[in-house]
Tab-separated table of C-alpha atoms and ligand atoms in Angstrom:
chain	number	residue	atom	x	y	z
A	30	MET	CA	0.020	-0.390	0.037
A	31	SER	CA	1.576	3.827	-0.913
A	32	SER	CA	1.345	6.269	2.033
A	33	TRP	CA	1.352	10.151	1.158
A	34	ARG	CA	4.360	11.626	3.250
A	35	PRO	CA	4.602	15.346	3.149
A	36	LEU	CA	7.353	16.723	1.354
A	37	SER	CA	9.742	17.743	3.068
A	38	LEU	CA	11.158	21.563	3.888
A	39	ARG	CA	13.755	20.533	1.924
A	40	ALA	CA	12.150	19.609	-1.243
A	41	LYS	CA	9.418	22.416	-0.867
A	42	LEU	CA	12.065	25.005	-0.437
A	43	THR	CA	13.968	23.281	-3.762
A	44	LEU	CA	10.719	22.751	-5.695
A	45	TRP	CA	10.177	27.201	-5.315
A	46	TYR	CA	13.705	27.738	-5.960
A	47	VAL	CA	13.488	25.940	-9.625
A	48	GLY	CA	10.416	26.639	-10.406
A	49	VAL	CA	11.250	30.272	-9.740
A	50	MET	CA	14.137	29.621	-11.837
A	51	ALA	CA	11.906	28.210	-14.242
A	52	ALA	CA	9.604	30.495	-14.814
A	53	VAL	CA	12.377	32.964	-15.860
A	54	LEU	CA	14.104	30.801	-17.440
A	55	ILE	CA	10.947	29.786	-20.176
A	56	ALA	CA	9.799	33.437	-20.041
A	57	SER	CA	13.409	34.943	-21.435
A	58	GLY	CA	14.614	32.002	-23.419
A	59	THR	CA	10.949	32.868	-24.997
A	60	VAL	CA	12.014	36.630	-25.528
A	61	LEU	CA	14.821	36.099	-26.925
A	62	TYR	CA	13.482	33.570	-29.538
A	63	LEU	CA	10.900	35.635	-30.632
A	64	SER	CA	12.739	38.526	-31.448
A	65	LEU	CA	15.743	37.013	-32.697
A	66	SER	CA	12.406	35.453	-35.818
A	67	ARG	CA	10.963	38.852	-35.821
A	68	SER	CA	14.101	40.468	-37.051
A	69	LEU	CA	14.964	37.695	-39.149
A	70	ARG	CA	11.553	38.013	-41.107
A	71	HIS	CA	11.783	41.403	-40.767
A	72	ALA	CA	14.882	41.652	-42.828
A	73	VAL	CA	13.402	39.505	-45.239
A	74	ASP	CA	10.582	41.962	-45.414
A	75	VAL	CA	12.251	44.600	-45.827
A	76	ALA	CA	14.234	42.850	-48.615
A	77	LEU	CA	11.906	42.071	-50.881
A	78	ASP	CA	10.370	45.323	-49.915
A	79	GLN	CA	13.249	47.303	-51.389
A	80	GLN	CA	13.042	44.595	-54.028
A	81	VAL	CA	10.353	45.390	-55.316
A	82	ARG	CA	9.941	48.769	-55.006
A	83	HIS	CA	12.664	49.139	-56.967
A	84	ILE	CA	11.388	47.498	-59.871
A	85	GLU	CA	8.135	50.306	-59.022
A	86	ALA	CA	10.687	52.456	-59.375
A	87	ARG	CA	11.447	50.729	-62.847
A	88	LEU	CA	8.512	50.758	-64.210
A	89	ARG	CA	7.881	53.998	-64.109
A	90	ALA	CA	10.964	55.101	-65.738
A	91	LEU	CA	10.625	52.467	-68.445
A	92	GLU	CA	7.511	54.255	-69.115
A	93	GLN	CA	8.949	57.715	-68.919
A	94	GLY	CA	11.022	57.014	-71.059
A	95	GLU	CA	14.049	57.499	-69.146
A	96	ASP	CA	17.310	55.995	-68.840
A	97	VAL	CA	17.247	53.234	-66.213
A	98	HIS	CA	21.100	51.597	-64.173
A	99	GLU	CA	20.500	48.651	-62.849
A	100	PRO	CA	21.501	47.792	-59.513
A	101	ARG	CA	24.390	46.987	-57.633
A	102	ALA	CA	24.073	43.672	-56.557
A	103	GLU	CA	25.385	44.484	-53.473
A	104	ARG	CA	22.265	46.824	-53.209
A	105	PHE	CA	19.693	44.207	-51.953
A	106	THR	CA	21.363	41.901	-48.625
A	107	ILE	CA	19.122	39.439	-50.816
A	108	ALA	CA	18.181	38.181	-54.102
A	109	PRO	CA	14.759	36.350	-54.201
A	110	ALA	CA	13.936	33.457	-55.578
A	111	PHE	CA	11.384	34.838	-58.321
A	112	VAL	CA	9.936	37.937	-59.382
A	113	GLU	CA	7.017	38.053	-61.483
A	114	LEU	CA	4.820	41.326	-62.931
A	115	ILE	CA	1.424	40.829	-63.289
A	116	THR	CA	-1.504	41.988	-64.374
A	117	PRO	CA	-4.312	43.471	-63.218
A	118	GLU	CA	-6.556	40.707	-64.030
A	119	GLY	CA	-3.878	38.363	-62.452
A	120	ALA	CA	-2.528	37.009	-65.430
A	121	VAL	CA	1.096	36.887	-65.713
A	122	ALA	CA	3.198	39.228	-67.947
A	123	ASP	CA	6.525	38.828	-66.565
A	124	VAL	CA	8.015	36.757	-63.883
A	125	ALA	CA	11.959	35.982	-63.175
A	126	ALA	CA	12.808	32.174	-61.657
A	127	ALA	CA	15.913	29.920	-61.880
A	128	SER	CA	12.390	26.943	-61.894
A	129	GLU	CA	8.694	26.590	-61.363
A	130	ASN	CA	9.540	25.392	-58.164
A	131	ASP	CA	10.783	28.951	-56.780
A	132	ARG	CA	7.757	29.811	-57.174
A	133	VAL	CA	3.975	29.949	-55.251
A	134	PRO	CA	1.120	30.404	-57.421
A	135	ILE	CA	-0.676	33.725	-57.723
A	136	ARG	CA	-3.618	34.060	-54.800
A	137	SER	CA	-6.715	36.125	-55.854
A	138	GLU	CA	-7.467	37.180	-52.630
A	139	THR	CA	-3.601	38.226	-51.719
A	140	LEU	CA	-4.206	40.090	-55.210
A	141	GLU	CA	-7.428	42.171	-54.280
A	142	ARG	CA	-6.017	42.704	-50.195
A	143	ALA	CA	-3.299	43.888	-52.404
A	144	ARG	CA	-5.339	46.068	-54.972
A	145	ARG	CA	-6.501	48.408	-52.072
A	146	SER	CA	-3.458	48.526	-49.591
A	147	ARG	CA	-0.975	51.323	-49.234
A	148	GLU	CA	1.683	48.579	-48.764
A	149	PRO	CA	3.078	45.608	-49.608
A	150	ILE	CA	1.447	42.103	-48.663
A	151	ARG	CA	3.341	40.069	-46.135
A	152	GLU	CA	2.810	36.203	-46.771
A	153	ASP	CA	3.857	32.227	-45.854
A	154	ALA	CA	3.425	30.339	-48.763
A	155	ARG	CA	4.434	26.638	-49.819
A	156	THR	CA	6.310	26.071	-52.987
A	157	PRO	CA	5.751	22.811	-55.153
A	158	ASP	CA	8.175	21.679	-53.419
A	159	GLY	CA	7.592	22.116	-50.316
A	160	ARG	CA	9.698	24.635	-49.615
A	161	VAL	CA	8.272	27.930	-47.066
A	162	MET	CA	8.334	31.290	-49.159
A	163	ARG	CA	8.569	34.558	-47.743
A	164	VAL	CA	5.981	36.457	-50.278
A	165	VAL	CA	5.222	40.481	-51.700
A	166	THR	CA	2.609	41.076	-53.473
A	167	TRP	CA	2.766	45.001	-54.409
A	168	ARG	CA	0.394	47.325	-56.881
A	169	VAL	CA	1.806	49.497	-58.739
A	170	LEU	CA	-0.298	52.357	-59.747
A	171	ASP	CA	-0.807	54.745	-62.740
A	172	THR	CA	-0.773	58.127	-63.260
A	173	ARG	CA	-4.363	58.160	-62.647
A	174	GLY	CA	-4.977	56.219	-59.556
A	175	GLU	CA	-6.294	52.943	-60.682
A	176	VAL	CA	-4.379	50.138	-60.939
A	177	ASP	CA	-2.030	49.094	-63.080
A	178	SER	CA	0.224	46.077	-62.519
A	179	PHE	CA	1.461	43.948	-59.222
A	180	ILE	CA	4.644	42.971	-58.809
A	181	ARG	CA	4.956	39.754	-56.661
A	182	ALA	CA	8.769	39.023	-54.426
A	183	GLY	CA	9.580	35.501	-52.891
A	184	TYR	CA	12.427	34.615	-51.427
A	185	VAL	CA	12.440	31.348	-49.604
A	186	ILE	CA	13.077	31.347	-45.880
A	187	GLU	CA	14.251	27.492	-44.626
A	188	ASP	CA	17.360	28.931	-43.847
A	189	ILE	CA	15.505	31.557	-40.828
A	190	ARG	CA	13.054	28.062	-40.642
A	191	ARG	CA	15.994	26.852	-39.712
A	192	ALA	CA	17.961	28.787	-37.890
A	193	GLU	CA	14.288	28.809	-35.868
A	194	ARG	CA	14.198	25.289	-34.629
A	195	LYS	CA	17.833	25.107	-33.968
A	196	LEU	CA	17.822	28.125	-31.530
A	197	LEU	CA	14.492	26.540	-29.926
A	198	THR	CA	16.278	23.383	-30.130
A	199	THR	CA	19.694	24.852	-27.791
A	200	LEU	CA	17.108	26.766	-26.289
A	201	THR	CA	14.763	23.892	-24.538
A	202	LEU	CA	18.308	22.015	-23.850
A	203	THR	CA	19.787	24.130	-22.276
A	204	ILE	CA	17.276	25.160	-19.655
A	205	THR	CA	16.153	21.435	-19.030
A	206	LEU	CA	20.568	21.164	-18.262
A	207	ALA	CA	20.561	24.726	-16.422
A	208	LEU	CA	17.104	23.245	-14.537
A	209	ILE	CA	19.044	20.284	-13.771
A	210	ALA	CA	21.819	21.168	-12.474
A	211	ALA	CA	19.793	24.061	-9.960
A	212	SER	CA	17.320	21.282	-8.792
A	213	PHE	CA	20.731	19.413	-7.399
A	214	CYS	CA	21.964	23.064	-6.269
A	215	GLY	CA	18.801	23.868	-4.548
A	216	LEU	CA	18.914	20.094	-2.651
A	217	GLY	CA	22.026	21.042	-1.759
A	218	ILE	CA	21.868	24.431	-0.677
A	219	ALA	CA	18.398	23.977	1.381
A	220	ALA	CA	20.330	20.761	3.042
A	221	LYS	CA	22.506	23.343	3.778
A	222	ALA	CA	20.784	26.332	5.144
A	223	LEU	CA	19.036	23.547	6.857
A	224	GLN	CA	21.291	22.082	9.100
A	225	PRO	CA	20.886	23.958	11.437
A	226	VAL	CA	17.660	23.290	11.868
A	227	ASP	CA	18.102	19.343	11.815
A	228	ARG	CA	20.404	19.287	14.553
A	229	LEU	CA	18.244	21.310	16.994
A	230	ALA	CA	15.684	19.342	16.594
A	231	ARG	CA	17.920	16.489	16.887
A	232	ALA	CA	18.634	18.131	20.495
A	233	ALA	CA	15.225	19.174	21.606
A	234	ARG	CA	14.351	15.707	20.893
A	235	ALA	CA	16.858	14.630	22.637
A	236	ILE	CA	15.583	16.833	26.183
A	237	THR	CA	13.481	14.933	28.579
A	238	ALA	CA	12.023	15.467	32.048
A	239	ARG	CA	14.689	14.076	33.294
A	240	THR	CA	17.947	16.230	31.438
A	241	LEU	CA	15.656	19.660	31.458
A	242	THR	CA	19.466	21.023	32.512
A	243	GLU	CA	20.658	20.619	29.321
A	244	ARG	CA	20.142	23.284	26.370
A	245	VAL	CA	20.807	23.377	22.824
A	246	GLU	CA	23.677	24.774	21.180
A	247	VAL	CA	23.450	28.267	20.003
A	248	PRO	CA	24.594	29.007	16.596
A	249	PRO	CA	26.817	32.070	16.731
A	250	SER	CA	25.140	34.120	14.342
A	251	ARG	CA	22.613	36.778	15.155
A	252	ASP	CA	20.523	35.007	12.579
A	253	GLU	CA	17.021	33.567	12.706
A	254	LEU	CA	17.801	30.261	14.110
A	255	ALA	CA	19.733	31.875	16.945
A	256	ARG	CA	17.414	33.210	17.789
A	257	LEU	CA	15.194	29.807	17.756
A	258	ALA	CA	17.307	28.033	19.279
A	259	GLU	CA	17.453	30.833	22.560
A	260	THR	CA	13.575	30.664	22.588
A	261	PHE	CA	13.238	26.989	23.329
A	262	ASN	CA	15.873	27.286	25.920
A	263	GLU	CA	14.243	29.762	27.076
A	264	MET	CA	10.875	27.994	27.418
A	265	ILE	CA	13.214	24.900	28.631
A	266	THR	CA	14.099	26.651	31.395
A	267	ARG	CA	9.998	28.124	31.674
A	268	LEU	CA	9.294	23.913	32.033
A	269	HIS	CA	12.544	23.410	34.258
A	270	GLU	CA	10.985	25.376	36.453
A	271	ALA	CA	7.133	24.436	36.528
A	272	PHE	CA	8.511	20.779	37.066
A	273	GLU	CA	10.747	21.519	39.896
A	274	ARG	CA	8.392	24.196	41.004
A	275	GLU	CA	6.392	20.867	41.144
A	276	ARG	CA	8.530	17.990	42.372
A	277	ARG	CA	9.018	20.635	45.283
A	278	PHE	CA	5.250	21.268	46.362
A	279	THR	CA	5.534	17.805	45.912
A	280	GLU	CA	7.779	17.350	48.487
A	281	ASP	CA	6.832	19.277	51.048
A	282	ALA	CA	3.385	18.641	50.914
A	283	ALA	CA	4.990	15.241	51.098
A	284	HIS	CA	6.708	15.789	53.738
A	285	GLU	CA	4.549	17.868	55.871
A	286	LEU	CA	1.264	15.082	55.607
A	287	ARG	CA	3.376	12.488	56.830
A	288	THR	CA	4.360	15.226	60.379
A	289	PRO	CA	0.598	14.433	61.820
A	290	LEU	CA	0.562	10.915	60.372
A	291	ALA	CA	3.221	10.007	61.888
A	292	ILE	CA	2.572	11.416	65.456
A	293	LEU	CA	-1.141	9.987	65.073
A	294	ARG	CA	0.194	6.887	64.691
A	295	SER	CA	2.447	6.716	67.827
A	296	ASP	CA	-0.190	7.555	70.213
A	297	LEU	CA	-2.924	4.537	68.298
A	298	GLU	CA	0.596	1.800	68.549
A	299	ILE	CA	1.464	3.666	72.353
A	300	ALA	CA	-2.718	3.339	73.539
A	301	LEU	CA	-3.393	-0.367	72.191
A	302	ARG	CA	-0.539	-1.838	74.491
A	303	ARG	CA	-1.838	-2.174	76.779
A	304	GLU	CA	-5.468	-1.688	78.352
A	305	ARG	CA	-6.501	1.885	79.411
A	306	SER	CA	-9.231	3.576	81.814
A	307	THR	CA	-11.770	5.540	79.357
A	308	GLU	CA	-10.256	8.789	80.543
A	309	GLU	CA	-6.961	7.481	79.232
A	310	TYR	CA	-8.714	5.794	75.935
A	311	GLN	CA	-11.148	9.901	75.453
A	312	HIS	CA	-6.903	11.748	75.841
A	313	VAL	CA	-5.767	9.578	72.980
A	314	LEU	CA	-8.613	10.069	71.333
A	315	ARG	CA	-8.930	13.950	70.970
A	316	ARG	CA	-5.348	13.656	70.598
A	317	CYS	CA	-6.144	12.004	67.161
A	318	LEU	CA	-8.585	14.097	66.391
A	319	ASP	CA	-6.660	17.097	66.688
A	320	GLU	CA	-3.514	15.765	64.152
A	321	ILE	CA	-6.716	15.358	61.708
A	322	LEU	CA	-7.997	18.795	62.417
A	323	ARG	CA	-4.501	19.689	61.150
A	324	LEU	CA	-4.838	17.774	58.114
A	325	SER	CA	-6.800	18.177	56.740
A	326	ALA	CA	-7.442	21.559	56.784
A	327	LEU	CA	-3.731	21.556	55.205
A	328	ALA	CA	-5.051	19.103	52.694
A	329	ASP	CA	-7.705	22.196	51.978
A	330	ASP	CA	-4.738	24.534	51.833
A	331	LEU	CA	-2.888	22.180	49.635
A	332	LEU	CA	-5.835	22.274	47.583
A	333	LEU	CA	-6.427	25.871	47.166
A	334	LEU	CA	-2.525	27.161	46.049
A	335	ALA	CA	-2.402	23.593	44.201
A	336	ARG	CA	-5.980	24.987	42.216
A	337	SER	CA	-4.715	28.748	42.081
A	338	GLU	CA	-1.641	27.596	40.484
A	339	SER	CA	-3.712	25.592	37.477
A	340	GLY	CA	-6.030	29.305	37.385
A	341	LYS	CA	-9.450	26.825	38.511
A	342	PHE	CA	-9.571	28.404	41.058
A	343	ALA	CA	-13.181	31.311	40.789
A	344	LEU	CA	-13.642	34.272	43.692
A	345	ASP	CA	-17.298	34.977	44.267
A	346	LEU	CA	-16.709	38.312	44.099
A	347	ALA	CA	-18.920	41.003	45.760
A	348	PRO	CA	-18.526	45.000	46.791
A	349	LEU	CA	-17.945	44.422	50.001
A	350	ARG	CA	-16.298	46.931	53.126
A	351	LEU	CA	-13.572	45.789	54.619
A	352	ASP	CA	-13.287	47.953	57.077
A	353	VAL	CA	-16.548	46.377	58.351
A	354	LEU	CA	-14.571	42.931	57.294
A	355	ALA	CA	-11.299	43.925	59.483
A	356	ARG	CA	-14.206	44.811	62.430
A	357	ASP	CA	-14.945	41.854	62.911
A	358	ILE	CA	-11.776	39.933	62.851
A	359	VAL	CA	-10.583	41.509	65.113
A	360	GLU	CA	-13.246	41.625	67.828
A	361	GLN	CA	-13.067	37.467	66.632
A	362	ILE	CA	-9.219	37.283	67.460
A	363	ARG	CA	-8.968	39.018	70.463
A	364	PRO	CA	-9.867	36.558	73.351
A	365	ILE	CA	-7.183	34.752	72.005
A	366	ALA	CA	-4.934	37.945	71.976
A	367	GLU	CA	-6.501	38.524	75.846
A	368	MET	CA	-5.311	35.088	77.489
A	369	ARG	CA	-1.678	35.611	75.775
A	370	HIS	CA	-1.588	39.496	77.262
A	371	LEU	CA	-0.948	40.972	74.213
A	372	ASP	CA	-1.993	44.234	73.178
A	373	LEU	CA	-4.564	44.279	70.739
A	374	ALA	CA	-5.406	47.810	68.634
A	375	LEU	CA	-7.327	48.937	66.196
A	376	HIS	CA	-6.625	52.319	63.807
A	377	ASP	CA	-9.589	53.725	62.240
A	378	SER	CA	-10.113	56.962	60.385
A	379	GLY	CA	-14.200	56.069	60.371
A	380	GLU	CA	-13.550	55.621	56.113
A	381	PRO	CA	-15.820	53.194	53.995
A	382	LEU	CA	-12.991	51.208	51.927
A	383	ALA	CA	-15.240	49.548	49.702
A	384	VAL	CA	-14.081	47.043	47.509
A	385	LEU	CA	-15.289	44.530	45.369
A	386	GLY	CA	-14.053	41.244	46.816
A	387	ASP	CA	-15.099	37.533	47.842
A	388	GLU	CA	-14.849	37.766	51.224
A	389	ARG	CA	-14.167	34.086	52.324
A	390	ARG	CA	-10.944	34.225	50.885
A	391	LEU	CA	-9.698	37.836	52.450
A	392	ARG	CA	-11.611	37.007	55.833
A	393	ARG	CA	-8.188	34.567	55.333
A	394	ALA	CA	-6.075	36.271	54.282
A	395	LEU	CA	-6.167	38.621	56.960
A	396	LEU	CA	-7.064	35.799	59.888
A	397	ASN	CA	-3.619	34.713	58.441
A	398	LEU	CA	-1.808	37.750	59.092
A	399	LEU	CA	-3.697	38.249	62.756
A	400	ASP	CA	-2.605	35.060	63.533
A	401	ASN	CA	1.025	34.799	62.294
A	402	ALA	CA	1.103	38.322	64.536
A	403	LEU	CA	0.181	36.333	67.714
A	404	LYS	CA	2.303	32.956	67.239
A	405	PHE	CA	5.542	35.109	67.026
A	406	THR	CA	4.943	38.411	69.653
A	407	PRO	CA	5.495	37.960	73.043
A	408	ALA	CA	3.314	38.231	76.385
A	409	GLY	CA	2.912	41.337	76.640
A	410	GLY	CA	3.340	43.244	72.929
A	411	ARG	CA	1.434	45.501	71.042
A	412	ILE	CA	-0.824	43.966	67.010
A	413	THR	CA	-2.251	46.963	66.091
A	414	LEU	CA	-5.042	46.684	62.841
A	415	ARG	CA	-4.755	50.010	61.082
A	416	LEU	CA	-7.043	50.795	57.713
A	417	SER	CA	-6.253	53.924	55.646
A	418	ARG	CA	-6.908	55.071	51.746
A	419	ALA	CA	-4.000	55.186	49.689
A	420	GLU	CA	-5.287	56.642	46.342
A	421	ARG	CA	-7.457	54.952	45.360
A	422	ARG	CA	-6.816	51.654	47.085
A	423	ALA	CA	-7.865	50.167	50.605
A	424	ARG	CA	-5.006	49.365	52.029
A	425	VAL	CA	-4.661	47.278	55.692
A	426	ASP	CA	-0.901	47.089	58.114
A	427	VAL	CA	-1.482	44.565	60.560
A	428	GLU	CA	1.898	45.598	62.621
A	429	ASP	CA	3.311	43.966	66.270
A	430	THR	CA	6.406	44.248	67.729
A	431	GLY	CA	7.389	39.968	67.982
A	432	CYS	CA	10.179	38.416	66.785
A	433	GLY	CA	10.594	39.847	63.094
A	434	ILE	CA	12.643	37.936	60.268
A	435	SER	CA	15.590	37.941	59.374
A	436	ALA	CA	16.733	39.909	56.109
A	437	GLU	CA	17.864	36.580	54.902
A	438	ASP	CA	14.737	35.468	54.982
A	439	LEU	CA	12.629	38.156	53.950
A	440	PRO	CA	13.110	37.401	50.556
A	441	HIS	CA	11.175	33.979	50.556
A	442	ILE	CA	8.026	34.105	53.421
A	443	PHE	CA	5.557	34.753	51.277
A	444	GLU	CA	7.140	31.093	49.240
A	445	ARG	CA	5.172	27.653	49.449
A	446	PHE	CA	6.324	25.910	52.799
A	447	TYR	CA	8.434	28.830	53.900
A	448	ARG	CA	9.412	28.717	57.382
A	449	ARG	CA	11.485	30.772	59.329
A	450	SER	CA	15.535	28.947	59.700
A	451	SER	CA	16.095	29.306	63.436
A	452	GLY	CA	12.647	28.936	65.882
A	453	GLY	CA	10.256	28.666	64.887
A	454	ALA	CA	6.540	27.793	65.646
A	455	PRO	CA	4.052	25.163	64.599
A	456	GLY	CA	2.780	25.709	61.281
A	457	SER	CA	2.345	24.610	57.692
A	458	GLY	CA	4.765	27.395	55.974
A	459	LEU	CA	1.299	27.848	53.686
A	460	GLY	CA	-0.090	30.619	54.815
A	461	LEU	CA	1.396	33.462	53.184
A	462	ALA	CA	1.502	31.294	50.553
A	463	ILE	CA	-2.306	31.637	50.444
A	464	CYS	CA	-2.367	34.894	51.776
A	465	ARG	CA	-0.950	36.113	48.331
A	466	TRP	CA	-2.520	34.461	45.826
A	467	ILE	CA	-6.150	35.861	48.254
A	468	VAL	CA	-4.477	39.236	47.897
A	469	GLU	CA	-3.920	39.133	44.014
A	470	ALA	CA	-6.452	37.202	42.647
A	471	HIS	CA	-8.302	39.779	43.694
A	472	SER	CA	-5.896	43.256	41.684
A	473	GLY	CA	-3.894	43.745	45.107
A	474	ALA	CA	-0.574	43.677	46.745
A	475	ILE	CA	1.319	42.564	49.263
A	476	TRP	CA	4.685	43.097	50.943
A	477	VAL	CA	5.670	43.162	54.767
A	478	GLU	CA	8.739	45.271	56.738
A	479	SER	CA	10.352	43.890	59.381
A	480	GLU	CA	13.168	44.048	62.004
A	481	VAL	CA	14.791	41.423	63.851
A	482	GLY	CA	13.718	42.349	67.862
A	483	ARG	CA	11.488	45.035	66.534
A	484	GLY	CA	8.592	43.053	64.959
A	485	SER	CA	7.164	43.523	61.282
A	486	ARG	CA	4.131	45.027	59.284
A	487	PHE	CA	2.582	43.760	56.987
A	488	THR	CA	1.040	45.217	54.295
A	489	ILE	CA	-2.577	44.377	51.991
A	490	GLU	CA	-3.523	47.204	49.356
A	491	LEU	CA	-7.052	46.404	47.059
A	492	PRO	CA	-8.315	48.660	44.572
A	493	LEU	CA	-11.076	50.728	45.866
A	494	VAL	CA	-15.380	50.387	44.143
A	495	GLU	CA	-15.109	54.265	44.300
A	496	ASN	CA	-19.817	54.777	44.898
A	497	SER	CA	-21.212	51.266	44.725
A	498	GLY	CA	-21.969	50.959	48.515
A	499	GLY	CA	-20.685	48.595	49.553
A	500	LYS	CA	-23.102	46.152	51.866
A	501	GLU	CA	-22.161	46.313	55.147
A	502	ASN	CA	-21.209	42.202	55.221
A	503	GLY	CA	-23.102	40.132	58.509
B	27	ADP	P1	2.873	29.299	58.873
B	27	ADP	O1	2.137	28.942	58.396
B	27	ADP	O2	4.131	28.541	59.444
B	27	ADP	O3	3.039	30.502	59.629
B	27	ADP	P2	2.899	31.525	57.125
B	27	ADP	O4	3.463	30.812	55.617
B	27	ADP	O5	2.112	32.112	57.568
B	27	ADP	O6	4.203	30.057	57.408
B	27	ADP	O7	4.723	31.839	57.758
B	27	ADP	C1	6.566	32.289	56.933
B	27	ADP	C2	7.068	32.098	57.724
B	27	ADP	O8	6.632	33.786	58.258
B	27	ADP	C3	6.768	31.206	58.965
B	27	ADP	O9	6.809	30.291	59.079
B	27	ADP	C4	7.217	32.872	60.262
B	27	ADP	O10	9.167	32.690	60.688
B	27	ADP	C5	7.496	34.248	59.139
B	27	ADP	N1	6.177	34.821	59.612
B	27	ADP	C6	5.083	35.511	59.047
B	27	ADP	N2	4.883	36.140	59.538
B	27	ADP	C7	5.469	37.252	61.237
B	27	ADP	C8	5.710	37.615	61.768
B	27	ADP	N3	4.067	38.361	61.952
B	27	ADP	N4	5.949	37.978	62.372
B	27	ADP	C9	7.969	37.627	62.155
B	27	ADP	N5	7.739	36.248	61.686
B	27	ADP	C10	6.714	35.963	61.030
């Protein structure tokens, strides 16, 4: 069974090249052939015209009894095969020809055309022995303007036809040979030009998920191929980064799941070693429940981040009052702050801060920030939530007088699973990553300023919606 394969780029380029070349060669060959043939035939026509007009002049001179000189042979570039003088009725009055084979019969319609024409009539005709002859017919007028006679002269143009045929054969042969040569050259040139593309394709094929650190060689020329190689390398770099992110995420997630699972397992194993009292069982079950709650919160966070990255997560946006939401959250955590002997203050300008947001997610983000402030501020410290407007943005600052974050940790704390390198408090390291995702999904910005030993300030800015009259949440 024959199968159809698309043409390679190399073959296509060659075909184009040969096609264009064929068109150019055939066009110029045709022009050459036609102009040569025309000029040869024109030369014959001019010479025959001269002949008949000369004869006409002689006839007139004879009529007027003038002395007529024979023209010198070199006046005419060609010697006609026959010359005839024809009566107005079409009969041959006089003829000069080497033989009968050098004449062609008179056609009455030619005489009719010649009778009316101001120019000699030129036509091709065949001699009795089959040669092609160029024949010129010219009418001679008397003094009254009536046709007095016709003069015909013919010249065998077999030489010209032979020259034409020869030229045609030579042109056909040369063009064919040139095109064959061009095909080979074209294939060679295309192969050479496409060699780097082949190399690039081979190198690209050799790169797999495991060899994403490798790069294809960028040719030193600053051309399209170099750009192609660079673009390809950039794509590999992005792929590599994405693979690395995924790998780290999976590793970190597995690691995070292991600790609570190990605690669960050891608690249950110890509890099962011997018979225990109801209180002891209740204690173990409570500890297990705590761990399970932590695990499911972690699973929720992981799912949230995974969905946010794949863009499959839609926010439930509605106009809301950020100031009202913040006040509510502060009241919600006040008991915990008091329990930990922390001073929790709210600085509120009283201005309404209407934003378009997903209330559940924004609550989560603010709670995360306050929860961290509670976690990282020792007893006696102070936590302040400040609400303000910054141009067309609503601004929330969460400040604490806690331990602060070192300059070394600061650039990383919004990364997934990032926890401070020393003195870490319990946590998954996902809280700030989720905060950042929530804020950015709301077209907002989040940043931190911090100094070790003095405290931190986390700031969120969200676009305000003016005059929307956001509902008083809850
Ligand atoms: P976690 O859930 O572990 O708190 P986060 O993403 O919320 O994770 O925070 C990442 C890290 O940033 C924390 O482990 C902590 O080291 C640091 N951090 C966050 N907030 C504060 C803060 N208010 N003061 C000091 N360090 C903080």
